[in-house]
Short mmCIF file of C-alpha atoms in Angstrom, two decimals:
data_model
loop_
_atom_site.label_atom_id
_atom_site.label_comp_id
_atom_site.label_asym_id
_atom_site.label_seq_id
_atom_site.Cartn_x
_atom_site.Cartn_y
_atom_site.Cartn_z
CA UNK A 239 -24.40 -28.08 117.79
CA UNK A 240 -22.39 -24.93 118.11
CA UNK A 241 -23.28 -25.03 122.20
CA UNK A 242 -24.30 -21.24 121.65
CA UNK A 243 -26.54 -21.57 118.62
CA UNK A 244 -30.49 -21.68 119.45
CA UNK A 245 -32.28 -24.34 117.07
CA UNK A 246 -35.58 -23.87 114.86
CA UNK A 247 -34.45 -20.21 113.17
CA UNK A 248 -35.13 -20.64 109.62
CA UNK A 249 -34.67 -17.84 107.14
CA UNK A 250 -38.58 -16.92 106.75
CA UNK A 251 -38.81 -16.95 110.50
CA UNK A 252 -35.72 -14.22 110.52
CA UNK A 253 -37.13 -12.13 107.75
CA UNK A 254 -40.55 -11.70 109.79
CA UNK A 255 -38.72 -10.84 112.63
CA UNK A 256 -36.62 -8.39 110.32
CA UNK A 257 -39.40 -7.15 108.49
CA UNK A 258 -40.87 -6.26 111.94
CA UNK A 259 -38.46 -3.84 112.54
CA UNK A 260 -38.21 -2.03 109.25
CA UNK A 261 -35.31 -3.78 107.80
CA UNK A 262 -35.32 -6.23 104.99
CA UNK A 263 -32.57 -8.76 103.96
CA UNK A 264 -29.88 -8.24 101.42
CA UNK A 265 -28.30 -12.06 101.50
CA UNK A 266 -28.39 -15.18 103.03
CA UNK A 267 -25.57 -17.28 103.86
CA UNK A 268 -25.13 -20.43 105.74
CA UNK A 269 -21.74 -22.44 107.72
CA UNK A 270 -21.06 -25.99 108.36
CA UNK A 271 -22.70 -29.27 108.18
CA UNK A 272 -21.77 -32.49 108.94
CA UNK A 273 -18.16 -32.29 108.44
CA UNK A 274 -17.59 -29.09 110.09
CA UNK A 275 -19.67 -30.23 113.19
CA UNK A 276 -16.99 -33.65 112.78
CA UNK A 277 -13.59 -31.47 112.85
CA UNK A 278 -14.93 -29.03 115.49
CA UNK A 279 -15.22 -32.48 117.81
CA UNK A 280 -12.32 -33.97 116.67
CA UNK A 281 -10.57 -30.49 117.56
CA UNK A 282 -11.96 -29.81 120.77
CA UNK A 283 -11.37 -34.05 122.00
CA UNK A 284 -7.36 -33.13 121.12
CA UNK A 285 -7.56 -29.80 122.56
CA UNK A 286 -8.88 -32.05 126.17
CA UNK A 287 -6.21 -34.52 125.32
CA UNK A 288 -3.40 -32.27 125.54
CA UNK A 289 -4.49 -30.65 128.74
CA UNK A 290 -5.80 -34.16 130.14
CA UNK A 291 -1.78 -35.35 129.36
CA UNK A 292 -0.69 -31.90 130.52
CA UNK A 293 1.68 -31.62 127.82
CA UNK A 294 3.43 -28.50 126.96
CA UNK A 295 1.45 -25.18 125.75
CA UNK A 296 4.40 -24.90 122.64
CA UNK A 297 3.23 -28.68 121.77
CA UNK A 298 -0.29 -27.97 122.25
CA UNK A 299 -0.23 -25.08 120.38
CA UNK A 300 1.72 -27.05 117.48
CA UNK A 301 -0.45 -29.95 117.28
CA UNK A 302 -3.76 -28.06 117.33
CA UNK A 303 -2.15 -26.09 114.01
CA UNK A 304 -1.48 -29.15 112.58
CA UNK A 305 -4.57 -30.92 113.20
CA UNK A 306 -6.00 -27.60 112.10
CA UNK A 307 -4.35 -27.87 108.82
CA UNK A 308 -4.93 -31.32 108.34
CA UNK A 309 -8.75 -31.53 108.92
CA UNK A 310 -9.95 -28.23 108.13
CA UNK A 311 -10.00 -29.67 104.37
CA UNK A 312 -12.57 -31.55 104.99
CA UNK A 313 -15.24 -28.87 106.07
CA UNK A 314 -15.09 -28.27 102.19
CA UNK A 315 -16.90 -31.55 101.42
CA UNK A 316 -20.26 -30.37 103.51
CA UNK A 317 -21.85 -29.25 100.16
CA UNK A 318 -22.41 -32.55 99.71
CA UNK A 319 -23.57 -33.25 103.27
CA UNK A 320 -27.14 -33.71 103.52
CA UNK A 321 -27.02 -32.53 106.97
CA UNK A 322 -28.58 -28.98 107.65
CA UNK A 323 -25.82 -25.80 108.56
CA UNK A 324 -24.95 -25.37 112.17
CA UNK A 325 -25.78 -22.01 111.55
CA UNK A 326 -27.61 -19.34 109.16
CA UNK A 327 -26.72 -15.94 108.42
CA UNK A 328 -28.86 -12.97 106.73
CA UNK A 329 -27.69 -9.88 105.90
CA UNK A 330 -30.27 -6.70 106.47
CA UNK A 331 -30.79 -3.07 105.53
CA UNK A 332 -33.53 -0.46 106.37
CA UNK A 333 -35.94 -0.81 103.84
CA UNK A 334 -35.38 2.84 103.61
CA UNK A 335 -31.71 2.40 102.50
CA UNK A 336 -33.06 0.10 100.06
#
């Protein structure tokens, strides 16, 4: 989970609650699956790491890049995740502007 992100929004649930307001969508997008949600964890337990060891912010700031680099690769492979998107996105306009 994203920690912000609120569960159970689907995209015909969002275009009622667009179409409610006048506005209707343009595009639909998604982010991240299982892989992403794996690197995001694997970044944040080195980011506790290096304060936990209270190493240096230089070296902190070095190996996060790195692992960065290293593992952000990976998020590529989540189209063939089964695992649903941490989040959704849908792009609106006024029906007007239509």
């Amino acid at each position: 989970d994203g920690s912000h992100v609120r569960k159970g929004y689907t995209y015909s649930i969002l275009k009622e609650m667009l179409a409610d307001f006048g506005l209707a969508v343009v595009k639909e997008d998604k982010y991240g699956g299982f892989f992403t949600r794996s690197v995001t964890s694997l970044l944040r337990r080195l980011q506790d790491f290096c304060s936990f060891v209270k190493s240096p912010k230089l070296i902190n700031e070095i190996t996060n890049v790195l692992a960065f680099l290293v593992l952000v690769p990976l998020t590529y492979l989540d189209i063939i995740s089964k695992t649903g998107p941490i989040s959704i996105y849908i792009m609106a306009k006024r029906s007007s502007e239509l």
